[in-house]
Protein backbone atom coordinates (compact mmCIF):
# COMPACT_ATOMS: atom_id res chain seq x y z
CA MET A 1 -79.78 68.76 16.71
CA THR A 2 -82.06 71.05 14.57
CA THR A 3 -81.40 71.29 10.79
CA SER A 4 -80.34 74.86 11.25
CA VAL A 5 -77.86 74.07 14.05
CA ALA A 6 -76.62 70.92 12.14
CA LEU A 7 -76.22 73.17 8.77
CA HIS A 8 -74.47 75.78 10.76
CA ARG A 9 -71.97 73.17 12.33
CA ALA A 10 -71.30 71.75 8.96
CA PHE A 11 -70.91 75.28 7.75
CA TYR A 12 -68.69 76.03 10.40
CA THR A 13 -66.44 73.17 9.94
CA GLY A 14 -66.18 73.70 6.22
CA TRP A 15 -65.25 77.48 7.01
CA ARG A 16 -62.42 76.12 9.48
CA HIS A 17 -61.02 74.63 6.08
CA SER A 18 -61.11 77.96 4.47
CA THR A 19 -62.68 77.00 1.25
CA VAL A 20 -65.95 78.06 0.13
CA ALA A 21 -66.18 75.02 -2.21
CA SER A 22 -66.07 72.61 0.70
CA ILE A 23 -68.46 74.67 2.50
CA CYS A 24 -70.99 74.38 -0.29
CA SER A 25 -70.28 70.60 -0.62
CA ILE A 26 -71.06 69.86 2.96
CA ALA A 27 -74.01 72.16 3.22
CA ALA A 28 -75.50 70.63 0.10
CA GLN A 29 -75.91 67.28 1.81
CA PHE A 30 -78.74 69.21 3.97
CA LYS A 31 -80.67 70.15 0.81
CA ALA A 32 -81.08 73.46 2.59
CA LEU A 33 -79.23 76.53 2.33
CA PRO A 34 -80.46 79.55 4.58
CA LEU A 35 -77.14 80.67 5.48
CA LEU A 36 -75.64 80.20 2.03
CA ASP A 37 -76.22 82.81 -0.35
CA SER A 38 -74.24 85.52 -2.32
CA GLU A 39 -74.51 87.70 0.70
CA SER A 40 -73.55 85.35 3.52
CA THR A 41 -70.50 83.37 2.39
CA PHE A 42 -67.29 84.22 3.86
CA GLY A 43 -65.53 85.24 0.64
CA GLU A 44 -65.18 89.01 1.65
CA PHE A 45 -64.50 90.20 5.39
CA GLU A 46 -65.54 93.71 6.28
CA GLY A 47 -66.41 95.74 9.13
CA PRO A 48 -69.68 97.47 10.26
CA VAL A 49 -71.91 98.47 7.64
CA ALA A 50 -71.81 102.07 9.13
CA ALA A 51 -68.24 102.39 7.88
CA VAL A 52 -69.37 101.95 4.30
CA ALA A 53 -70.04 105.30 3.51
CA LEU A 54 -66.52 106.26 4.91
CA ARG A 55 -64.55 103.76 3.01
CA GLU A 56 -62.03 104.58 0.43
CA ALA A 57 -60.79 102.44 -2.61
CA VAL A 58 -57.47 101.42 -0.99
CA GLU A 59 -54.97 98.38 -1.76
CA ASP A 60 -55.37 96.12 1.40
CA THR A 61 -52.16 94.22 0.83
CA ASP A 62 -50.08 94.47 3.98
CA VAL A 63 -46.46 95.33 3.62
CA ALA A 64 -43.96 93.47 5.56
CA ARG A 65 -42.69 95.48 8.66
CA THR A 66 -40.67 93.19 10.28
CA PRO A 67 -38.77 89.80 8.98
CA SER A 68 -40.59 86.74 9.63
CA SER A 69 -39.02 83.43 11.01
CA THR A 70 -38.36 82.31 7.47
CA SER A 71 -36.99 85.42 6.11
CA GLY A 72 -34.98 87.04 8.83
CA LYS A 73 -32.36 88.18 6.57
CA GLN A 74 -34.67 90.26 4.46
CA PRO A 75 -34.50 94.09 5.12
CA MET A 76 -37.36 96.18 6.42
CA GLN A 77 -38.31 99.55 4.89
CA VAL A 78 -39.42 102.05 7.64
CA GLN A 79 -41.01 105.14 6.63
CA LEU A 80 -40.88 107.82 9.59
CA LYS A 81 -43.68 110.61 9.66
CA VAL A 82 -43.53 113.58 11.92
CA LEU A 83 -46.21 115.92 11.97
CA ARG A 84 -46.19 119.21 13.80
CA GLY A 85 -48.93 121.26 15.73
CA LYS A 86 -51.46 122.30 12.99
CA GLN A 87 -50.38 119.20 10.88
CA HIS A 88 -51.99 116.70 12.96
CA GLY A 89 -54.54 118.93 14.41
CA LEU A 90 -54.35 117.08 17.88
CA HIS A 91 -55.90 119.48 20.70
CA ASP A 92 -54.13 119.44 24.00
CA SER A 93 -57.20 120.51 25.45
CA LEU A 94 -58.69 117.04 24.87
CA ILE A 95 -56.31 115.75 27.27
CA PRO A 96 -57.92 115.67 30.87
CA ARG A 97 -56.19 117.41 33.80
CA SER A 98 -55.31 113.99 35.54
CA THR A 99 -53.35 113.02 32.69
CA TRP A 100 -51.52 116.19 32.31
CA ARG A 101 -50.58 116.01 36.13
CA VAL A 102 -48.53 112.87 35.29
CA LEU A 103 -47.27 114.14 32.24
CA ASP A 104 -46.09 117.59 33.67
CA ASN A 105 -44.55 115.61 36.79
CA LEU A 106 -42.32 113.42 34.56
CA HIS A 107 -41.36 116.25 32.39
CA ASP A 108 -40.41 118.52 35.18
CA ALA A 109 -37.95 115.75 36.68
CA GLY A 110 -36.24 115.65 33.23
CA TYR A 111 -37.58 112.72 31.73
CA GLU A 112 -38.91 112.55 27.97
CA THR A 113 -42.87 111.67 28.11
CA TYR A 114 -45.17 110.73 25.35
CA LEU A 115 -48.68 109.82 25.20
CA VAL A 116 -49.12 106.42 23.24
CA GLY A 117 -51.36 103.62 22.11
CA GLY A 118 -55.36 103.97 21.76
CA SER A 119 -55.44 107.41 23.37
CA VAL A 120 -53.49 109.05 20.70
CA ARG A 121 -55.58 107.45 17.92
CA ASP A 122 -58.91 108.54 19.78
CA LEU A 123 -57.77 112.02 20.27
CA LEU A 124 -56.98 112.38 16.36
CA LEU A 125 -60.38 111.08 15.70
CA GLU A 126 -61.76 113.59 18.25
CA GLN A 127 -63.23 110.86 20.47
CA VAL A 128 -63.15 110.41 24.11
CA PRO A 129 -60.63 107.88 24.97
CA LYS A 130 -61.30 105.03 27.31
CA ASP A 131 -57.99 105.81 29.16
CA PHE A 132 -54.64 107.08 28.66
CA ASP A 133 -51.26 105.45 28.48
CA VAL A 134 -47.86 107.28 28.99
CA LEU A 135 -44.42 106.19 27.93
CA SER A 136 -41.44 107.59 29.46
CA THR A 137 -37.66 107.52 29.66
CA ALA A 138 -37.97 106.97 33.44
CA GLU A 139 -37.39 103.51 34.91
CA PRO A 140 -40.24 102.20 37.02
CA ASN A 141 -38.46 102.76 40.14
CA GLN A 142 -37.96 106.34 38.99
CA VAL A 143 -41.72 106.74 38.26
CA LYS A 144 -42.63 105.49 41.62
CA LYS A 145 -40.40 108.20 43.28
CA SER A 146 -42.00 110.80 41.27
CA PHE A 147 -45.47 109.81 42.69
CA PRO A 148 -44.94 108.92 46.21
CA GLY A 149 -47.95 106.80 47.63
CA ARG A 150 -49.64 107.29 44.49
CA CYS A 151 -47.64 104.57 41.98
CA TYR A 152 -47.50 100.92 41.97
CA ILE A 153 -45.51 98.68 39.91
CA VAL A 154 -47.14 95.83 38.30
CA GLY A 155 -45.82 92.98 36.39
CA ARG A 156 -42.44 91.16 36.64
CA ARG A 157 -41.55 90.41 33.10
CA PHE A 158 -42.62 93.81 31.68
CA PRO A 159 -43.20 95.97 34.69
CA ILE A 160 -45.50 99.12 34.16
CA CYS A 161 -46.76 101.88 36.54
CA HIS A 162 -50.19 102.35 37.67
CA VAL A 163 -50.22 106.07 38.90
CA TYR A 164 -53.34 107.09 40.78
CA SER A 165 -54.47 110.88 39.51
CA SER A 166 -57.89 112.45 40.56
CA ASN A 167 -59.37 108.98 40.91
CA THR A 168 -58.27 107.59 37.95
CA ILE A 169 -55.20 105.40 36.72
CA ILE A 170 -52.82 106.56 34.36
CA GLU A 171 -50.53 103.46 32.97
CA VAL A 172 -47.13 104.60 32.67
CA SER A 173 -44.39 102.32 30.95
CA SER A 174 -40.67 102.86 30.18
CA PHE A 175 -38.54 102.39 27.22
CA SER A 176 -36.06 100.51 29.18
CA THR A 177 -38.50 97.61 29.92
CA GLN A 178 -39.05 96.97 26.25
CA LEU A 179 -35.38 97.58 24.91
CA ARG A 180 -33.67 95.39 27.40
CA ASN A 181 -31.38 92.91 25.97
CA LYS A 182 -32.15 94.06 22.46
CA LYS A 183 -29.52 93.93 19.87
CA LYS A 184 -30.02 95.74 16.50
CA GLU A 185 -28.01 96.38 13.46
CA VAL A 186 -29.18 99.28 11.67
CA ILE A 187 -28.06 99.86 7.95
CA ALA A 188 -29.13 102.36 4.98
CA LYS A 189 -28.63 99.42 2.50
CA PRO A 190 -29.27 95.64 3.00
CA LYS A 191 -26.32 93.59 3.37
CA LYS A 192 -25.65 90.14 4.85
CA VAL A 193 -26.02 89.83 8.72
CA SER A 194 -26.94 87.22 11.19
CA SER A 195 -30.43 86.08 11.57
CA ASN A 196 -30.73 87.38 15.27
CA ASP A 197 -30.24 91.00 14.00
CA THR A 198 -32.98 93.27 12.69
CA VAL A 199 -32.22 94.94 9.43
CA VAL A 200 -34.03 98.21 8.58
CA ARG A 201 -33.69 100.73 5.57
CA GLY A 202 -34.79 104.41 5.66
CA THR A 203 -33.32 105.28 8.77
CA GLU A 204 -30.48 107.95 7.75
CA GLY A 205 -30.33 110.51 10.34
CA TRP A 206 -31.65 108.89 13.25
CA ASP A 207 -30.53 108.84 16.71
CA GLU A 208 -30.90 106.74 19.74
CA ARG A 209 -34.12 108.11 20.81
CA ASP A 210 -35.69 107.45 17.04
CA PHE A 211 -34.68 103.89 17.28
CA ALA A 212 -36.25 103.61 20.91
CA ARG A 213 -39.58 105.13 19.63
CA TRP A 214 -39.40 102.91 16.48
CA GLU A 215 -38.84 99.83 18.80
CA ASN A 216 -41.85 100.59 20.98
CA SER A 217 -44.04 101.41 17.98
CA MET A 218 -43.11 97.85 16.52
CA LYS A 219 -44.24 96.18 19.81
CA ARG A 220 -47.89 97.42 19.38
CA ASP A 221 -50.71 95.46 18.19
CA PHE A 222 -52.08 97.52 15.42
CA THR A 223 -50.90 100.26 13.49
CA ILE A 224 -53.28 102.80 14.47
CA ASN A 225 -52.27 101.97 18.05
CA GLY A 226 -48.50 102.80 17.18
CA LEU A 227 -48.91 106.56 17.09
CA MET A 228 -46.65 108.68 19.43
CA TYR A 229 -47.40 112.20 20.54
CA ASP A 230 -44.97 114.34 22.50
CA PRO A 231 -47.29 116.93 24.09
CA PHE A 232 -44.56 119.39 25.16
CA LYS A 233 -43.07 119.64 21.68
CA HIS A 234 -46.22 118.93 19.94
CA LEU A 235 -44.69 116.39 17.67
CA LEU A 236 -46.82 113.20 16.44
CA TYR A 237 -44.52 110.37 15.55
CA ASP A 238 -45.54 107.69 13.11
CA TYR A 239 -43.12 104.90 12.32
CA VAL A 240 -45.80 102.04 11.27
CA GLY A 241 -48.20 103.59 8.81
CA GLY A 242 -50.88 104.47 11.53
CA LEU A 243 -51.65 107.76 9.96
CA ARG A 244 -52.17 106.28 6.51
CA ASP A 245 -54.72 103.40 8.12
CA LEU A 246 -56.47 106.18 10.27
CA LYS A 247 -57.34 108.16 6.84
CA LYS A 248 -58.52 104.90 5.38
CA PHE A 249 -60.58 103.69 8.21
CA LYS A 250 -58.63 100.32 8.53
CA VAL A 251 -57.76 98.06 11.31
CA ARG A 252 -54.26 96.38 10.16
CA THR A 253 -51.83 94.65 12.45
CA VAL A 254 -48.25 96.05 12.86
CA ILE A 255 -46.37 92.70 11.99
CA PRO A 256 -48.12 90.14 9.77
CA ALA A 257 -51.56 89.49 11.04
CA ASP A 258 -51.00 85.47 11.29
CA GLU A 259 -47.99 86.01 13.37
CA SER A 260 -49.56 88.89 15.37
CA PHE A 261 -52.49 86.75 16.55
CA ALA A 262 -50.21 83.91 17.09
CA GLU A 263 -48.20 85.93 19.40
CA ASP A 264 -51.06 87.32 21.47
CA THR A 265 -54.70 85.58 20.79
CA ALA A 266 -56.27 88.17 22.79
CA ARG A 267 -55.65 90.68 19.61
CA ILE A 268 -58.41 89.11 17.87
CA LEU A 269 -60.80 90.45 20.40
CA ARG A 270 -59.30 93.85 20.40
CA ALA A 271 -59.18 93.90 16.61
CA ILE A 272 -62.96 93.29 16.59
CA ARG A 273 -63.72 95.81 19.47
CA ILE A 274 -61.58 98.59 17.87
CA ALA A 275 -63.51 98.12 14.47
CA ALA A 276 -66.82 98.03 15.99
CA ARG A 277 -66.29 101.40 18.24
CA LEU A 278 -64.57 103.37 15.23
CA GLY A 279 -66.58 101.79 12.47
CA PHE A 280 -63.30 100.85 10.79
CA THR A 281 -63.07 97.84 8.48
CA PHE A 282 -60.02 94.94 8.41
CA THR A 283 -57.62 94.77 5.94
CA ARG A 284 -57.92 91.60 3.84
CA SER A 285 -55.08 89.73 5.70
CA THR A 286 -56.22 90.88 9.01
CA ALA A 287 -59.95 89.61 8.52
CA ARG A 288 -58.31 86.23 7.16
CA ALA A 289 -56.15 85.97 10.03
CA ILE A 290 -59.39 86.48 12.53
CA LYS A 291 -61.14 83.70 10.49
CA ASP A 292 -58.42 81.38 10.62
CA GLN A 293 -57.19 81.68 14.10
CA ARG A 294 -60.33 82.43 15.74
CA PHE A 295 -60.47 78.83 17.53
CA SER A 296 -57.19 79.84 19.35
CA LEU A 297 -59.54 82.02 21.76
CA LEU A 298 -60.74 78.78 23.24
CA LYS A 299 -57.41 78.57 24.81
CA LEU A 300 -57.87 81.71 26.88
CA ASN A 301 -59.33 81.17 30.35
CA LYS A 302 -63.03 82.15 30.70
CA GLY A 303 -62.05 84.85 33.00
CA ARG A 304 -60.15 86.59 30.25
CA LEU A 305 -62.95 85.89 27.91
CA MET A 306 -65.27 87.54 30.15
CA LEU A 307 -63.33 90.57 30.75
CA GLU A 308 -63.16 90.89 26.76
CA ALA A 309 -66.88 90.72 26.57
CA ASN A 310 -67.48 93.32 29.29
CA MET A 311 -65.00 95.78 26.81
CA PHE A 312 -67.31 94.92 23.93
CA PHE A 313 -70.82 95.54 25.38
CA ALA A 314 -70.18 98.08 28.57
CA TYR A 315 -68.53 100.89 26.71
CA GLY A 316 -70.90 102.19 23.89
CA ALA A 317 -70.19 99.83 21.27
CA ALA A 318 -72.34 96.69 22.05
CA GLU A 319 -74.68 96.68 18.90
CA PRO A 320 -71.69 96.87 16.47
CA SER A 321 -69.75 94.62 18.55
CA LEU A 322 -72.42 91.97 18.31
CA ARG A 323 -72.60 92.03 14.72
CA LEU A 324 -68.80 91.60 14.09
CA LEU A 325 -68.52 88.99 16.55
CA TRP A 326 -71.38 87.23 14.70
CA ARG A 327 -70.07 88.17 11.40
CA TYR A 328 -66.43 86.63 12.23
CA GLY A 329 -67.69 83.41 13.68
CA VAL A 330 -66.76 84.41 17.22
CA LEU A 331 -69.81 84.93 18.92
CA GLU A 332 -70.30 81.07 19.11
CA LEU A 333 -67.19 81.26 21.35
CA ILE A 334 -68.17 83.86 23.73
CA LEU A 335 -71.91 83.83 23.81
CA PRO A 336 -72.98 80.47 22.29
CA LEU A 337 -76.59 80.86 23.43
CA GLN A 338 -77.24 84.06 21.72
CA ALA A 339 -75.28 82.49 18.60
CA ALA A 340 -77.75 79.84 18.57
CA HIS A 341 -80.70 82.07 18.38
CA PHE A 342 -79.07 83.63 15.50
CA VAL A 343 -78.60 80.40 13.78
CA GLU A 344 -82.28 79.52 14.55
CA THR A 345 -83.65 82.68 13.08
CA ASN A 346 -81.37 82.31 10.25
CA PHE A 347 -79.83 85.67 10.75
CA ARG A 348 -77.09 85.87 8.31
CA ARG A 349 -73.44 86.79 9.01
CA ARG A 350 -73.46 89.82 6.89
CA GLU A 351 -77.15 90.72 7.57
CA GLU A 352 -77.72 94.50 7.45
CA GLY A 353 -81.03 94.37 9.19
CA SER A 354 -81.74 94.12 12.85
CA ASN A 355 -83.55 92.08 15.37
CA PHE A 356 -84.71 92.68 18.85
CA LEU A 357 -81.47 92.00 20.57
CA LEU A 358 -79.44 94.24 18.30
CA ASP A 359 -82.14 96.82 18.88
CA LEU A 360 -81.61 96.40 22.63
CA PHE A 361 -78.13 96.94 22.41
CA ARG A 362 -78.22 99.76 20.01
CA ASN A 363 -80.20 101.57 22.91
CA LEU A 364 -77.67 100.56 25.57
CA ASP A 365 -74.99 102.39 23.32
CA LYS A 366 -77.03 105.55 23.71
CA VAL A 367 -76.66 105.55 27.38
CA VAL A 368 -73.13 104.56 27.87
CA ALA A 369 -69.82 105.62 26.56
CA PRO A 370 -66.16 104.82 26.94
CA ASP A 371 -65.66 107.22 29.61
CA ARG A 372 -68.91 106.20 31.18
CA PRO A 373 -69.33 102.53 31.01
CA CYS A 374 -72.00 100.36 32.62
CA HIS A 375 -71.82 97.70 35.14
CA GLY A 376 -71.61 94.13 33.21
CA SER A 377 -74.68 93.19 34.81
CA LEU A 378 -76.81 95.44 32.64
CA TRP A 379 -75.90 93.90 29.34
CA VAL A 380 -75.96 90.33 30.92
CA ALA A 381 -79.56 91.13 31.93
CA LEU A 382 -80.57 92.35 28.56
CA LEU A 383 -79.05 89.18 27.01
CA ALA A 384 -81.28 86.90 29.50
CA PHE A 385 -84.20 88.87 28.96
CA HIS A 386 -84.18 88.69 25.35
CA LEU A 387 -83.80 85.06 25.30
CA ALA A 388 -86.83 84.93 27.56
CA THR A 389 -88.84 86.82 24.91
CA THR A 390 -87.88 84.24 22.23
CA GLU A 391 -89.38 81.30 24.15
CA GLY A 392 -92.72 82.48 23.71
CA LYS A 393 -94.99 84.97 22.14
CA CYS A 394 -95.00 88.00 24.11
CA SER A 395 -96.82 91.22 23.63
CA PRO A 396 -95.13 94.29 23.83
CA VAL A 397 -97.28 95.63 26.90
CA VAL A 398 -96.19 92.32 28.87
CA ILE A 399 -92.58 92.85 27.92
CA GLY A 400 -92.77 96.56 28.92
CA ALA A 401 -94.57 95.72 32.17
CA ALA A 402 -91.83 93.01 32.97
CA ALA A 403 -89.19 95.70 32.37
CA LEU A 404 -90.99 98.06 34.70
CA THR A 405 -91.28 95.60 37.48
CA MET A 406 -87.75 95.57 37.69
CA TYR A 407 -87.57 99.22 38.48
CA HIS A 408 -90.90 99.49 40.48
CA THR A 409 -90.24 96.66 42.78
CA THR A 410 -92.46 97.73 45.59
CA ASN A 411 -95.51 98.16 43.43
CA ARG A 412 -95.71 95.79 40.64
CA GLN A 413 -99.40 96.79 40.13
CA LYS A 414 -98.16 100.40 39.30
CA ALA A 415 -95.75 98.92 36.95
CA ALA A 416 -98.31 97.05 35.01
CA GLU A 417 -100.57 100.12 34.96
CA LYS A 418 -97.82 102.28 33.52
CA ALA A 419 -97.12 99.75 30.92
CA ILE A 420 -100.65 99.57 29.84
CA ARG A 421 -100.85 103.33 29.63
CA ILE A 422 -97.72 103.66 27.54
CA HIS A 423 -98.77 101.01 25.29
CA ALA A 424 -102.38 102.76 24.94
CA LYS A 425 -100.46 106.06 23.86
CA LEU A 426 -97.53 104.69 21.78
CA HIS A 427 -99.22 101.23 20.32
CA LYS A 428 -99.20 102.68 16.57
CA GLN A 429 -95.16 102.79 16.54
CA VAL A 430 -94.61 99.83 18.74
CA VAL A 431 -91.81 97.50 17.49
CA SER A 432 -92.15 93.70 17.98
CA PRO A 433 -89.36 91.59 19.52
CA GLY A 434 -89.08 90.24 15.93
CA GLY A 435 -87.77 93.68 14.94
CA GLU A 436 -90.36 94.60 12.46
CA ALA A 437 -92.54 97.86 12.99
CA GLU A 438 -96.23 96.73 13.31
CA SER A 439 -99.45 98.31 14.36
CA ILE A 440 -101.16 96.50 17.23
CA ASP A 441 -104.63 96.85 18.24
CA SER A 442 -105.01 98.78 21.82
CA ALA A 443 -107.66 96.72 22.90
CA PRO A 444 -108.23 97.14 26.86
CA VAL A 445 -106.39 94.43 28.88
CA SER A 446 -106.70 93.88 32.77
CA ASN A 447 -103.86 94.79 34.88
CA GLU A 448 -103.88 91.45 36.66
CA THR A 449 -103.38 89.62 33.16
CA VAL A 450 -100.51 91.72 32.30
CA LEU A 451 -98.83 91.58 35.76
CA GLU A 452 -99.35 87.63 35.50
CA GLU A 453 -97.71 87.29 32.12
CA ALA A 454 -95.04 89.66 32.98
CA THR A 455 -94.19 87.76 36.12
CA VAL A 456 -93.73 84.81 34.11
CA LEU A 457 -91.65 86.43 31.54
CA VAL A 458 -89.33 87.65 34.52
CA GLU A 459 -89.21 84.09 35.79
CA ASN A 460 -88.16 82.74 32.12
CA ALA A 461 -85.56 85.54 32.28
CA LYS A 462 -84.20 83.91 35.43
CA ALA A 463 -83.95 80.47 33.87
CA CYS A 464 -82.45 81.79 30.91
CA LEU A 465 -79.74 83.47 32.90
CA ASN A 466 -79.28 80.27 35.00
CA ARG A 467 -78.56 78.58 31.61
CA MET A 468 -76.19 81.33 30.37
CA MET A 469 -74.37 80.68 33.87
CA ASP A 470 -74.23 76.90 33.54
CA ALA A 471 -70.86 76.07 31.96
CA ALA A 472 -72.15 72.63 31.06
CA VAL A 473 -75.08 74.08 28.83
CA THR A 474 -73.03 76.78 27.26
CA THR A 475 -70.20 74.32 26.41
CA GLN A 476 -72.43 71.95 24.97
CA VAL A 477 -74.22 74.44 22.80
CA MET A 478 -70.92 75.81 21.68
CA GLN A 479 -69.71 72.43 20.75
CA GLU A 480 -72.95 71.74 18.72
CA LEU A 481 -72.42 74.79 16.72
CA THR A 482 -68.67 74.71 16.08
CA GLY A 483 -67.55 71.14 16.84
CA ALA A 484 -64.83 72.67 18.80
CA GLU A 485 -63.68 71.56 22.17
CA PRO A 486 -62.72 74.44 24.76
CA GLU A 487 -59.80 73.97 27.13
CA ASP A 488 -62.00 75.87 29.76
CA SER A 489 -65.61 76.02 30.49
CA ILE A 490 -67.61 78.59 28.78
CA ALA A 491 -69.79 80.74 31.05
CA LEU A 492 -70.84 84.15 32.49
CA ALA A 493 -68.63 86.01 35.03
CA GLN A 494 -70.22 85.22 38.44
CA ALA A 495 -69.75 89.21 39.43
CA PHE A 496 -72.04 90.06 36.45
CA SER A 497 -74.52 87.29 36.53
CA GLN A 498 -75.27 87.31 40.20
CA LYS A 499 -76.27 90.96 40.24
CA ALA A 500 -78.28 90.46 37.23
CA LEU A 501 -80.06 87.52 38.73
CA GLY A 502 -80.84 89.93 41.77
CA LEU A 503 -82.69 92.39 39.39
CA PHE A 504 -85.00 89.74 38.27
CA ARG A 505 -85.22 88.41 41.81
CA GLY A 506 -86.29 91.82 43.03
CA ALA A 507 -89.08 91.97 40.22
CA VAL A 508 -90.95 88.95 41.31
CA ARG A 509 -90.90 89.32 45.31
CA ASP A 510 -94.20 89.58 46.78
CA GLU A 511 -94.18 93.31 47.30
CA LEU A 512 -91.97 93.97 50.28
CA GLY A 513 -92.48 90.76 52.01
CA ASP A 514 -89.39 89.17 51.15
CA PHE A 515 -87.18 92.18 51.71
CA ASN A 516 -85.07 92.61 54.78
CA SER A 517 -85.20 95.99 56.75
CA LYS A 518 -82.37 97.57 54.82
CA HIS A 519 -83.97 96.57 51.34
CA ARG A 520 -87.46 97.70 52.54
CA GLN A 521 -86.18 101.07 53.43
CA GLU A 522 -84.31 101.68 50.19
CA ALA A 523 -87.09 100.42 48.11
CA LEU A 524 -89.52 102.61 49.64
CA LYS A 525 -87.41 105.59 49.43
CA ARG A 526 -87.07 104.83 45.76
CA GLU A 527 -90.58 104.73 45.10
CA SER A 528 -91.66 107.75 46.78
CA GLY A 529 -91.38 110.92 45.34
CA LYS A 530 -89.77 112.04 42.09
CA ARG A 531 -86.50 110.31 40.99
CA SER A 532 -83.85 111.78 38.98
CA PRO A 533 -81.90 109.47 36.30
CA PRO A 534 -78.77 107.82 38.00
CA ASP A 535 -75.32 109.49 37.56
CA ALA A 536 -72.62 107.94 35.59
CA GLU A 537 -70.56 106.52 38.69
CA ALA A 538 -73.65 104.54 39.78
CA ILE A 539 -74.16 102.92 36.63
CA THR A 540 -70.68 101.99 36.49
CA ARG A 541 -70.55 100.62 40.14
CA GLY A 542 -73.71 98.67 39.26
CA ASP A 543 -76.18 100.17 41.79
CA VAL A 544 -79.66 98.40 41.75
CA GLU A 545 -81.41 101.58 41.33
CA ALA A 546 -79.26 102.75 38.25
CA ILE A 547 -79.04 99.38 36.78
CA SER A 548 -82.78 98.72 36.91
CA TYR A 549 -83.66 102.42 35.77
CA LEU A 550 -81.63 101.88 32.85
CA PHE A 551 -82.68 98.46 31.95
CA SER A 552 -86.44 99.50 31.89
CA ARG A 553 -85.56 102.48 29.81
CA ILE A 554 -83.74 100.60 27.44
CA VAL A 555 -86.40 97.95 26.98
CA LEU A 556 -89.22 100.58 26.48
CA ASN A 557 -87.24 102.62 24.12
CA THR A 558 -86.57 99.37 22.00
CA LEU A 559 -90.31 98.57 22.05
CA TYR A 560 -91.49 102.24 21.43
CA PRO A 561 -88.84 104.30 19.26
CA ARG A 562 -90.41 107.38 20.76
CA GLU A 563 -88.44 108.30 24.02
CA VAL A 564 -90.47 106.86 27.04
CA LYS A 565 -90.02 108.05 30.53
CA THR A 566 -89.67 105.23 33.27
């Protein structure tokens, strides 16, 4: 175990005990503190650097919104906000036609229908929602009858409906699902009641529908996801302070953070994902709970972890997600080999600078979006390729040639020539894999040498990917970094990693010799004539041509900040 990794593990162990003093005491035994300075201790917890300019001076103390198990008899103050049309500024034109079809159908059938969750949040921020969730007074079976042949009920304990509309899935849930078997006593002033009742204040004048909306909002994970919009009356309902936190750019749990994360561990990952995508910061209690409970993520099965990882990296917020995962000590639990690289290079938790991996992900974010995600094989291939570049000193021209061979699979010689030509033209503004801009002499180099070294780099990328797929390797690295014992093995999803492995294999085949007839025809067609950039659907599906094109483009635009044609 290297000194950096040993120090990191000691630091991590001290962090688990939540005292900076104990961390310093443990780390001092190594007489080396590369990670322990005034900027990298974990006394403060904030979101991405990009949000600093937007932050307001606010009080982050959470207000209790629901009684805890030890204070079940204490009342809760509810402050309802209802905004109309021009007050909230939400434009119905931003709601896609596929969602309107579902809303109109249920509304015409006589059911009250609302948009809820992250879609309302994103519409208020004038961002493109990843998907749309609908809440209705219709029972699940009534929703199914409203969309014959296009609706499927999923889930037993909390059934929801998946309605297919214009090749998209709209998720429709029912008020009755969450209100079933619920008992509440609502009072204007606190009085003694049984511990099984919910006591609230500030509900004068409420009707049954108000209580139903409030109950649903209280079941949400974060306040900014607890907003509810009636598109037919143009009313925006806020029962949990979501509008306040939107204005303050804060991620705050609806119930106390420690209880919220204990109730659903995956909320830790969702909190980081939301903060990364929106550039928001955490409230102090939310950040503290992430720090204290992040090891509970190891109880999730690896399939769930990889699903969440894909949500981090495939939807346009890969770079800020990677920063936050590292800052809050979660990267070690999901991508331990990448975390180990950060440790070995002394990349601090609150580092505002960048490195080659972050630069690659920043360029990935430029070509995908919440409504135009990439297949997981793309970010997996970038991770493995980056690891390969760290295992030996690779010149930019070799890195560029390796990336191009993944696209020009039938003519690797052409890939080497193009890499040399690009480097000769743009070498003065090249960015090294270390992340620093540097001026590199454009001395002539032979195609054979470049192609030989590029082939070695791609083979190393294959080896790195195999290590990332090896549960024994990744689990051991994670244990060395954290000292924690996962309940399930840590490894990449096969669906992503096998396709990424295929990209690397295609780059080192002997021209067309290893191709079967189908692949030979596809490759020759791709290499002949002028090719246009792939469409969004091909990128999401993971078509080989689309992924290899984006891979080479991302790598070249990272090496050479000026836009480069592949």
